[in-house]
Short mmCIF file of C-alpha atoms in Angstrom, two decimals:
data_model
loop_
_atom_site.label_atom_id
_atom_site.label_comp_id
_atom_site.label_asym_id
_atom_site.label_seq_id
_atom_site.Cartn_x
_atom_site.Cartn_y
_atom_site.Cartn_z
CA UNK A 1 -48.79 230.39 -46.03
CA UNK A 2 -49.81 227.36 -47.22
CA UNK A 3 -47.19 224.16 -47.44
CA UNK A 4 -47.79 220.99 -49.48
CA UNK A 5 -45.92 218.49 -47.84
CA UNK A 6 -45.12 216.00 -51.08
CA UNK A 7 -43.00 213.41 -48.52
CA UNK A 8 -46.34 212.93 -46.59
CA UNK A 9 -46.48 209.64 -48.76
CA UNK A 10 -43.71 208.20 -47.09
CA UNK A 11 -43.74 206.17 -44.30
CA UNK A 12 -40.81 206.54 -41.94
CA UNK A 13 -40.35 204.01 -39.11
CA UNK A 14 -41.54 205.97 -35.24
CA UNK A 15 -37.60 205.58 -34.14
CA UNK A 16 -36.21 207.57 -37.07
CA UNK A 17 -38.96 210.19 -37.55
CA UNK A 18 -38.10 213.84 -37.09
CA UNK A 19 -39.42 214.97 -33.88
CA UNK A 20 -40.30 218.62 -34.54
CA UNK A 21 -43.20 219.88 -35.89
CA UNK A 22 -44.45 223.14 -37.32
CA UNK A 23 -47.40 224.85 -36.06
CA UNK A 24 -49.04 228.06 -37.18
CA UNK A 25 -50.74 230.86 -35.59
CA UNK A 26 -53.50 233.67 -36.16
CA UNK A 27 -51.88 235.98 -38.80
CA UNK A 28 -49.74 233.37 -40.61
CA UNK A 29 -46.94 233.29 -38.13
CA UNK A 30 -45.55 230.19 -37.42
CA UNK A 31 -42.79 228.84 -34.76
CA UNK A 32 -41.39 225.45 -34.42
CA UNK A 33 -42.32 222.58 -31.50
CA UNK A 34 -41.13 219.19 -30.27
CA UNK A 35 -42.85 215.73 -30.56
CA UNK A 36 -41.68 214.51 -27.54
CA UNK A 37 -44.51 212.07 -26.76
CA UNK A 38 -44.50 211.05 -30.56
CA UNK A 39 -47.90 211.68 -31.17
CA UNK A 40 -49.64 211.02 -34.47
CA UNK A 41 -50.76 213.92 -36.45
CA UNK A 42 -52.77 215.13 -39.81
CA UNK A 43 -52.12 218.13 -40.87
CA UNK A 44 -54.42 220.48 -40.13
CA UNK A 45 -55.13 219.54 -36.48
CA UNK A 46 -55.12 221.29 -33.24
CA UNK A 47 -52.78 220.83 -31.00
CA UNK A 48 -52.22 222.29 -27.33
CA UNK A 49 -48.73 223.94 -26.99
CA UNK A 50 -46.22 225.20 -24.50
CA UNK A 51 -45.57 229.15 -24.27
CA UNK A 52 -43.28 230.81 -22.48
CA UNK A 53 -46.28 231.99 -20.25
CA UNK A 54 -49.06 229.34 -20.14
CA UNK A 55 -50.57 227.16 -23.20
CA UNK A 56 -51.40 228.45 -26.41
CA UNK A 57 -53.66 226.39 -29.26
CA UNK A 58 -52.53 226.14 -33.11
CA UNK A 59 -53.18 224.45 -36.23
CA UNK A 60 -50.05 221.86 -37.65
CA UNK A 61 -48.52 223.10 -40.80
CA UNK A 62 -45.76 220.77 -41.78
CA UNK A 63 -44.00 218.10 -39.84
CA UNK A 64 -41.33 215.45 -41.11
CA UNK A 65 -38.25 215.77 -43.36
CA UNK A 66 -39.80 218.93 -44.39
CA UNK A 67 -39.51 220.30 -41.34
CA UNK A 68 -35.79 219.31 -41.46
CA UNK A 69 -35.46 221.66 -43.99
CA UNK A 70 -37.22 224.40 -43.30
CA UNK A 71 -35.34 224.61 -39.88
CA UNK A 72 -31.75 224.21 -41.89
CA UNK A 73 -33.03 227.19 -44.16
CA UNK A 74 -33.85 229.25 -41.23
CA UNK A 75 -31.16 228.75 -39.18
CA UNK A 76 -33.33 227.30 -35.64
CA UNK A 77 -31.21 225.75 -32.86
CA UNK A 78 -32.90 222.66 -31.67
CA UNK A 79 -32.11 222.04 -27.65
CA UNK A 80 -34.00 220.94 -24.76
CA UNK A 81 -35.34 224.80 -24.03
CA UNK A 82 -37.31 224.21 -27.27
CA UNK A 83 -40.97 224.61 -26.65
CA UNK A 84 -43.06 221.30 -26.74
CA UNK A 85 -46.23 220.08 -27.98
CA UNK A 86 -48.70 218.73 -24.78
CA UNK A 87 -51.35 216.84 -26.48
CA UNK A 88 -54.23 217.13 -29.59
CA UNK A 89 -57.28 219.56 -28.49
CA UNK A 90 -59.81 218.12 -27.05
CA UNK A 91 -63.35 220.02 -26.65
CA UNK A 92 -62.71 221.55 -23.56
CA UNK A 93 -59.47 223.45 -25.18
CA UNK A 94 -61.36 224.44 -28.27
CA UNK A 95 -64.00 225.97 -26.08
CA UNK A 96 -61.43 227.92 -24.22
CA UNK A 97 -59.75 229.11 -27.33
CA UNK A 98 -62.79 230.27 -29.01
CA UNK A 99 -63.84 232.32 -25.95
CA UNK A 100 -60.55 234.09 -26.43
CA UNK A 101 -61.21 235.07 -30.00
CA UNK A 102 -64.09 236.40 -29.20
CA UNK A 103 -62.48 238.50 -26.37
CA UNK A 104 -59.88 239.93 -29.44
CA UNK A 105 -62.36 242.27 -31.70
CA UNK A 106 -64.25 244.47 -28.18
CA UNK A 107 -60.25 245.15 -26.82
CA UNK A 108 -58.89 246.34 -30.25
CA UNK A 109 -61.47 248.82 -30.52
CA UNK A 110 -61.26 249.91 -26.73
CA UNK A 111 -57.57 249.97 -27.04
CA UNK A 112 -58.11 252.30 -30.25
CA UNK A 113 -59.78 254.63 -27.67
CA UNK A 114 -57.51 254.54 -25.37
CA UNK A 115 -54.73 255.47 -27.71
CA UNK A 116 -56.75 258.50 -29.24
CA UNK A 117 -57.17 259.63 -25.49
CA UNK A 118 -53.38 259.62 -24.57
CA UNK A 119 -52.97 261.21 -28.19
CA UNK A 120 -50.17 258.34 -28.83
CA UNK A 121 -48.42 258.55 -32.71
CA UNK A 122 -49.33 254.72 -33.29
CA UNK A 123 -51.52 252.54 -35.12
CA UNK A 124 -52.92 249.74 -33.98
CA UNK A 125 -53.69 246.82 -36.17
CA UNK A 126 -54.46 243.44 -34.53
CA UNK A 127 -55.23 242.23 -30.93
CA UNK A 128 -54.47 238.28 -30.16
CA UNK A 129 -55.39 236.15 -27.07
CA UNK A 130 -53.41 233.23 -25.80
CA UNK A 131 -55.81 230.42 -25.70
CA UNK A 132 -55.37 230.41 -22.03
CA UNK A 133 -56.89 234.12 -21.40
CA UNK A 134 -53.48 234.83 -19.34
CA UNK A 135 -51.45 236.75 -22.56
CA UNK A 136 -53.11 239.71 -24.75
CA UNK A 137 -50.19 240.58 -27.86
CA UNK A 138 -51.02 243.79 -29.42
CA UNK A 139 -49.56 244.35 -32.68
CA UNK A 140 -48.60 248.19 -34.06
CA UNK A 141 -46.69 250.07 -36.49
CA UNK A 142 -45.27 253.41 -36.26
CA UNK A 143 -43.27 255.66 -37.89
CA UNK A 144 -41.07 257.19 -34.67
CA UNK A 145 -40.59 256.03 -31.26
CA UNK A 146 -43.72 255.39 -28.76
CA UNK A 147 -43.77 255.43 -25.25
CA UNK A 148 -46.45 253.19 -24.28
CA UNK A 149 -45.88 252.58 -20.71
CA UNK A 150 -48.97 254.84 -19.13
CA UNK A 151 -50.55 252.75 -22.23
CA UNK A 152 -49.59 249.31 -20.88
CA UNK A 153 -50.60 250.12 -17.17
CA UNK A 154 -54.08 251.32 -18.35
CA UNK A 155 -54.59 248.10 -20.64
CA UNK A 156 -53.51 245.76 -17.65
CA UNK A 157 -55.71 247.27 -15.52
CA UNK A 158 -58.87 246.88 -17.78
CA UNK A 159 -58.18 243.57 -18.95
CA UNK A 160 -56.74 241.42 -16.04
CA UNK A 161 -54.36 240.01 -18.24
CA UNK A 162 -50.06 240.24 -18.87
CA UNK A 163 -49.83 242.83 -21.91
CA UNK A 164 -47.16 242.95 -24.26
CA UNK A 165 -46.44 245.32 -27.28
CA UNK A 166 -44.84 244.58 -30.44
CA UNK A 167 -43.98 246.65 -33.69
CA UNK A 168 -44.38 245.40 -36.70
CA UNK A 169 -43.85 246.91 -40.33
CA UNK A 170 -46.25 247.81 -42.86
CA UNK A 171 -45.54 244.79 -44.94
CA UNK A 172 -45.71 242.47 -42.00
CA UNK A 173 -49.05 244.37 -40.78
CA UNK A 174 -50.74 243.44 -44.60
CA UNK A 175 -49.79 240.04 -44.45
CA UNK A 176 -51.72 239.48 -40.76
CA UNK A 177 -54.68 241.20 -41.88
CA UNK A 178 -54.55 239.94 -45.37
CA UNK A 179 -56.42 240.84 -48.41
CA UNK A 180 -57.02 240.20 -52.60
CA UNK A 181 -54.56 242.04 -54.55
CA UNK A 182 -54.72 243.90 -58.08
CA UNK A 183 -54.51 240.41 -59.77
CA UNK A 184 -57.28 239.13 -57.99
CA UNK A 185 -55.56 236.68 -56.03
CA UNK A 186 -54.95 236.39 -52.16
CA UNK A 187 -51.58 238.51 -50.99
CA UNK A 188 -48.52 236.89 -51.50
CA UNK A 189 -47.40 237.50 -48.21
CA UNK A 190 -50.73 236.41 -46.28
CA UNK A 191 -50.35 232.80 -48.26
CA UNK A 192 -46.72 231.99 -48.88
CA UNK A 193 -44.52 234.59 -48.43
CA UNK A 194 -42.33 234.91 -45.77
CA UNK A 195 -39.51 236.90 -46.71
CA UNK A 196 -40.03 240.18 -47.45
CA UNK A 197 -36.76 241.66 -49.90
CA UNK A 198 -35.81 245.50 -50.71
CA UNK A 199 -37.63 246.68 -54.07
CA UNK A 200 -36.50 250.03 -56.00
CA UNK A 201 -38.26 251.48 -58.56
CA UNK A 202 -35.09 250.32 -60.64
CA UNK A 203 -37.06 246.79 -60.72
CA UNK A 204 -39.85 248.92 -62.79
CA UNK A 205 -37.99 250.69 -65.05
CA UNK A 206 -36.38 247.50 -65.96
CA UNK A 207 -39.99 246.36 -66.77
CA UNK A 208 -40.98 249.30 -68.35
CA UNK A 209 -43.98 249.73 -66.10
CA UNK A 210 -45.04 253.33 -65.47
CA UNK A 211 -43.55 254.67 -62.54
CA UNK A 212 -47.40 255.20 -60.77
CA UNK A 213 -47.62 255.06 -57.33
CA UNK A 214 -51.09 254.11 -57.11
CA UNK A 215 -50.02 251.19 -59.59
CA UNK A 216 -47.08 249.91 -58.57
CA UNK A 217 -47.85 250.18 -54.34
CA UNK A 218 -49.31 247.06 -52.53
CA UNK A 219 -51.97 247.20 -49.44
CA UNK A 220 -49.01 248.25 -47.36
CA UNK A 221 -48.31 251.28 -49.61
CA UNK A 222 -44.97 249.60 -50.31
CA UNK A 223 -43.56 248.69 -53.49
CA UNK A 224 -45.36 245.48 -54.65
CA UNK A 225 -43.29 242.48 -54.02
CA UNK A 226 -43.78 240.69 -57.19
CA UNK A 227 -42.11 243.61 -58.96
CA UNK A 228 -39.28 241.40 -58.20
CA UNK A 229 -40.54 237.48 -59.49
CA UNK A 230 -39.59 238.47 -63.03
CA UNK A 231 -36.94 241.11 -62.43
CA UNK A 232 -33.80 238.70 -63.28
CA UNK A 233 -35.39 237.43 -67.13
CA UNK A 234 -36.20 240.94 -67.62
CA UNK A 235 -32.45 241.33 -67.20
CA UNK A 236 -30.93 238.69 -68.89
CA UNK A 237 -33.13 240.18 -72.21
CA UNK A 238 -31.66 243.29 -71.68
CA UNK A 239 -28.47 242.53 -72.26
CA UNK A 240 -28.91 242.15 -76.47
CA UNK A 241 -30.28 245.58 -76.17
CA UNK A 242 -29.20 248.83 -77.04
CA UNK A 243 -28.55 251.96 -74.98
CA UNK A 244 -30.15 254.75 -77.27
CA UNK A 245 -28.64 257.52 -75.46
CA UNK A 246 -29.15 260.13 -78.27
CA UNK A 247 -31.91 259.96 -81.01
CA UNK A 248 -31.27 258.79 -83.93
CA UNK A 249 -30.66 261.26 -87.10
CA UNK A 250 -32.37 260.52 -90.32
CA UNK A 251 -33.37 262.46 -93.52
CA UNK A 252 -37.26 262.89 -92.56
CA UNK A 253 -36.30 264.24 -89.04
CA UNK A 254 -34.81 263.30 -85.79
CA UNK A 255 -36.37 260.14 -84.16
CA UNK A 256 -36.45 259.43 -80.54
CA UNK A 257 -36.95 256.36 -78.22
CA UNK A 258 -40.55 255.76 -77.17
CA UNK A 259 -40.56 252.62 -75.39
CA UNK A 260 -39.02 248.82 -76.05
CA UNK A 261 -40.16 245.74 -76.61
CA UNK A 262 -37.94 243.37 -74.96
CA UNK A 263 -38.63 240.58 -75.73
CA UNK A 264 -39.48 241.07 -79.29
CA UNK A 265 -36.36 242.58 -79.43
CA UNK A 266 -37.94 245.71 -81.05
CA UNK A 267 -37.52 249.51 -80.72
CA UNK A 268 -40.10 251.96 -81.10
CA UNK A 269 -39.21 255.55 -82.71
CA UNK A 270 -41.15 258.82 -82.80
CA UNK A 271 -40.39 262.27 -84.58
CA UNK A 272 -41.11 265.46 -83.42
CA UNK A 273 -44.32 266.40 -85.30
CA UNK A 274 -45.41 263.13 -86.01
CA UNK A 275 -47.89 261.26 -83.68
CA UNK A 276 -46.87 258.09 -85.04
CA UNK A 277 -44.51 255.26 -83.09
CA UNK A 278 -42.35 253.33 -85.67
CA UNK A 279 -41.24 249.67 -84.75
CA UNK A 280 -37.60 249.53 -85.85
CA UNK A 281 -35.61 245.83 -85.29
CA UNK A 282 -32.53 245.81 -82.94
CA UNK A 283 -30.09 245.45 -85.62
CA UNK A 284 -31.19 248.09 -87.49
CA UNK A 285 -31.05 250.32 -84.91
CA UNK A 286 -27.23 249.24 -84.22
CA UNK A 287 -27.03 249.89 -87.94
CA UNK A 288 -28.50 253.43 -88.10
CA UNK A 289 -26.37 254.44 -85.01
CA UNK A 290 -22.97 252.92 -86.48
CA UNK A 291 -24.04 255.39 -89.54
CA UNK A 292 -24.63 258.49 -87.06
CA UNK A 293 -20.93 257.90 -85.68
CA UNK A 294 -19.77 257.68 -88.72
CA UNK A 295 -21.75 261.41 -89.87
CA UNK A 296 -23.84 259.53 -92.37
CA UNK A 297 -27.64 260.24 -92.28
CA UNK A 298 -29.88 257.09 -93.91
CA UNK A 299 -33.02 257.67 -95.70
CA UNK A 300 -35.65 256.53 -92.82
CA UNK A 301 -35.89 254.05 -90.47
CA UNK A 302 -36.85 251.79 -92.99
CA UNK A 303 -34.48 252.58 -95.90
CA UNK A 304 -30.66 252.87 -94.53
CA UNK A 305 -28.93 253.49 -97.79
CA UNK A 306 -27.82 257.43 -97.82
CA UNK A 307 -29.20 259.90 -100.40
CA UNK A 308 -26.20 260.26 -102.06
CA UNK A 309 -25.36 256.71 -102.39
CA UNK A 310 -29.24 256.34 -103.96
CA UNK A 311 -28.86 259.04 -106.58
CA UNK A 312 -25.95 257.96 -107.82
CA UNK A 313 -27.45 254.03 -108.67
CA UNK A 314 -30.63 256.07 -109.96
CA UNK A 315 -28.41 257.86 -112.50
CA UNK A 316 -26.90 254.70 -113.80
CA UNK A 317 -27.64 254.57 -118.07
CA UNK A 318 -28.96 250.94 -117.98
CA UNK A 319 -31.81 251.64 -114.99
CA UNK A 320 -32.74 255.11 -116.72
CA UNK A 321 -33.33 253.31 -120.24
CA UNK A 322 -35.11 250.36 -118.26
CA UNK A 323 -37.47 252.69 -116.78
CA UNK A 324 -38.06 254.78 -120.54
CA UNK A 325 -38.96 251.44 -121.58
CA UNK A 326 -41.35 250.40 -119.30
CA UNK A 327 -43.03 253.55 -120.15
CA UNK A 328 -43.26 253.49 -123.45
CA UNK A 329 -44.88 249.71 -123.09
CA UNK A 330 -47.31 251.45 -120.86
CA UNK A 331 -48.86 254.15 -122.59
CA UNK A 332 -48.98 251.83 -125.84
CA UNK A 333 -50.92 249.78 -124.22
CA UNK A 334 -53.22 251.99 -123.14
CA UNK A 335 -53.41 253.44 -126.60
CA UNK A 336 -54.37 249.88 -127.58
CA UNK A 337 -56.88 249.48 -125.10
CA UNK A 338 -58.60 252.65 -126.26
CA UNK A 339 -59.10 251.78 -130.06
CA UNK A 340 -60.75 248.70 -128.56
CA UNK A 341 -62.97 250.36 -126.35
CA UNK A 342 -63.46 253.04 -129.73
CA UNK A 343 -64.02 250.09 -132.26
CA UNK A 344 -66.48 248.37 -129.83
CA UNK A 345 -69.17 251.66 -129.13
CA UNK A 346 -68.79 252.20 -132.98
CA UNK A 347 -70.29 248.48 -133.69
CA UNK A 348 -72.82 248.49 -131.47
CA UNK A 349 -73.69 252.18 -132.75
CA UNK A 350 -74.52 250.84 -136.29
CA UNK A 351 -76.03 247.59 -135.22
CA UNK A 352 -78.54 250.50 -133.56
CA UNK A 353 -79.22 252.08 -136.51
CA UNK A 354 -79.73 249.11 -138.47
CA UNK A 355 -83.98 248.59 -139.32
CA UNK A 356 -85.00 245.25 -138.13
CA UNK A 357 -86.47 243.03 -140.58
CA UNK A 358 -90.37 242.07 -140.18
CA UNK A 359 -90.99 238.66 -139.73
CA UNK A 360 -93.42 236.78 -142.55
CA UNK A 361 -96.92 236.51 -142.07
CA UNK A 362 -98.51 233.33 -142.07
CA UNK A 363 -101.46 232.96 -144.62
CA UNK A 364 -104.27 230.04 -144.63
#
């Protein structure tokens, strides 16, 4: 989730400087703090901070006017039973907090175990300490309700610490473990992502992407969220385009809709026995199906004058002694290109046959 702050450049006086600051969490998740002692911070730093049970250590994400905003856009009541930060990490607390990490990767797979043995319909996906080794959060997902309270005795009981469980969705279970997506990049919702819309496979056929599950599914085998970044210009195109509801009729066969170009603003057409796609423009395709309404059949794609229309301007007098013309000037030509060819091999026939004279001898 990561936040460039472009007001860091600014320097606000101490008095009228927003005192809450953002600070994130393992996973990406992020919750909000006060500055009450106005300490000075970089972003990026470790800082010690109130829980609701004990002390917990995160990294600052975002603090100033930004912060302003953020909490406007997500709707967080500032009061005094807002959580505060203590003080920057010293040595002491990062030694404490990294001793808790390393506490998280033996208890998820024990816990796994555990789960197995009580044959419980969940899945467990991430384990995280509170710096403070007094709070274990176990994250799950599952598809129907779990009673985990046999589960939460046996986990208190092995660990020595206050347990608590908490469902998350698929989506929000990808974005904590994270990943590289199809493109190559990190997951959207691992980096910047934080609010997670409905998608329908309506947003694909809009695109005209292949409705493929293995294609079109994300690393939480949901529908992948981007499907939805270009959705609305995919729309807006779509308006100057035809519904082709029935194929279009023609004289060398019926031709149906393969796929569209949209924003080419072309049509492609295929007949029945013909491998072949045909690109066809928009307005000739409005054209061809204003014929079709009106029972008029055009040529081709290509050509939409009607065969009866075409014979008639082929019988015309004028074109029909045009085209006599032209082929009278054709084969006399070639007639005249013959005797040419005929004069030439008779020439070079009697220059052949021709004796060649001796040249004179020279005498002393």
């Amino acid at each position: 989730m990561n936040v460039y702050d472009w007001l860091s450049h600014m320097d606000v006086p101490v008095s009228q400087r927003f005192d809450v600051v953002e600070v994130k969490f393992k996973g990406g998740r992020k919750e909000y703090f006060r500055n009450i002692n106005q300490l000075e911070f970089i972003t990026g730093d470790y800082v010690v901070c109130e829980m609701a049970s004990g002390q917990h250590i995160g990294t600052v994400s975002l603090q100033g006017e930004l912060v302003r905003l953020q909490i406007k856009r997500k709707s967080v009541v500032i009061n005094d039973d807002m959580h505060v930060i203590y003080r920057v990490a010293n040595e002491k607390d990062l030694d404490k907090h990294t001793q808790a990490m390393a506490r998280e990767m033996p208890t998820l797979y024990r816990t796994r175990e555990i789960i197995r043995e009580m044959k419980l319909n969940m899945k467990l996906s991430d384990v995280e300490f509170q710096s403070d080794n007094t709070k274990t959060t176990f994250y799950y997902s599952s598809e129907e309700r779990v009673d985990f309270r046999e589960l939460i005795k046996s986990l208190a009981s092995e660990f020595k610490v206050r347990i608590e469980m908490r469902q998350i969705s698929l989506r929000q279970e990808a974005s904590r473990l994270g990943g590289l997506g199809s493109c190559g990049r990190e997951l959207c919702c691992s980096t910047w992502l934080t609010d997670f819309k409905n998608i329908s496979t309506a947003a694909a056929r809009y695109q005209n992407l292949s409705l493929n599950p293995a294609k079109l599914s994300g690393q939480c085998g949901r529908l992948k969220c981007c499907l939805n970044y270009e959705l609305e210009t995919y729309i807006d195109a779509l308006r100057d385009i035809p519904t082709v509801d029935v194929p279009l009729k023609t004289k060398k066969g019926v031709a149906v809709l393969q796929k569209t170009d949209i924003f080419k603003k072309i049509m492609w057409f295929g007949f029945d026995k013909d491998t072949n796609w045909y690109p066809v423009a928009i307005s000739k395709v409005l054209e061809i199906m204003e014929l079709n309404k009106k029972d008029i059949i055009p040529e081709s794609l290509e050509i939409l004058t009607p065969q009866a229309e075409k014979t008639a301007i082929d019988r015309a007098p004028g074109k029909i002694n045009s085209d006599l013309e032209n082929l009278d000037k054709k084969y006399s030509e070639e007639q005249k290109k013959k005797k040419k060819k005929k004069n030439r091999s008779g020439k070079n026939k009697n220059n052949a046959n021709k004796p060649q004279a001796s040249s004179p001898q020279k005498t002393d």
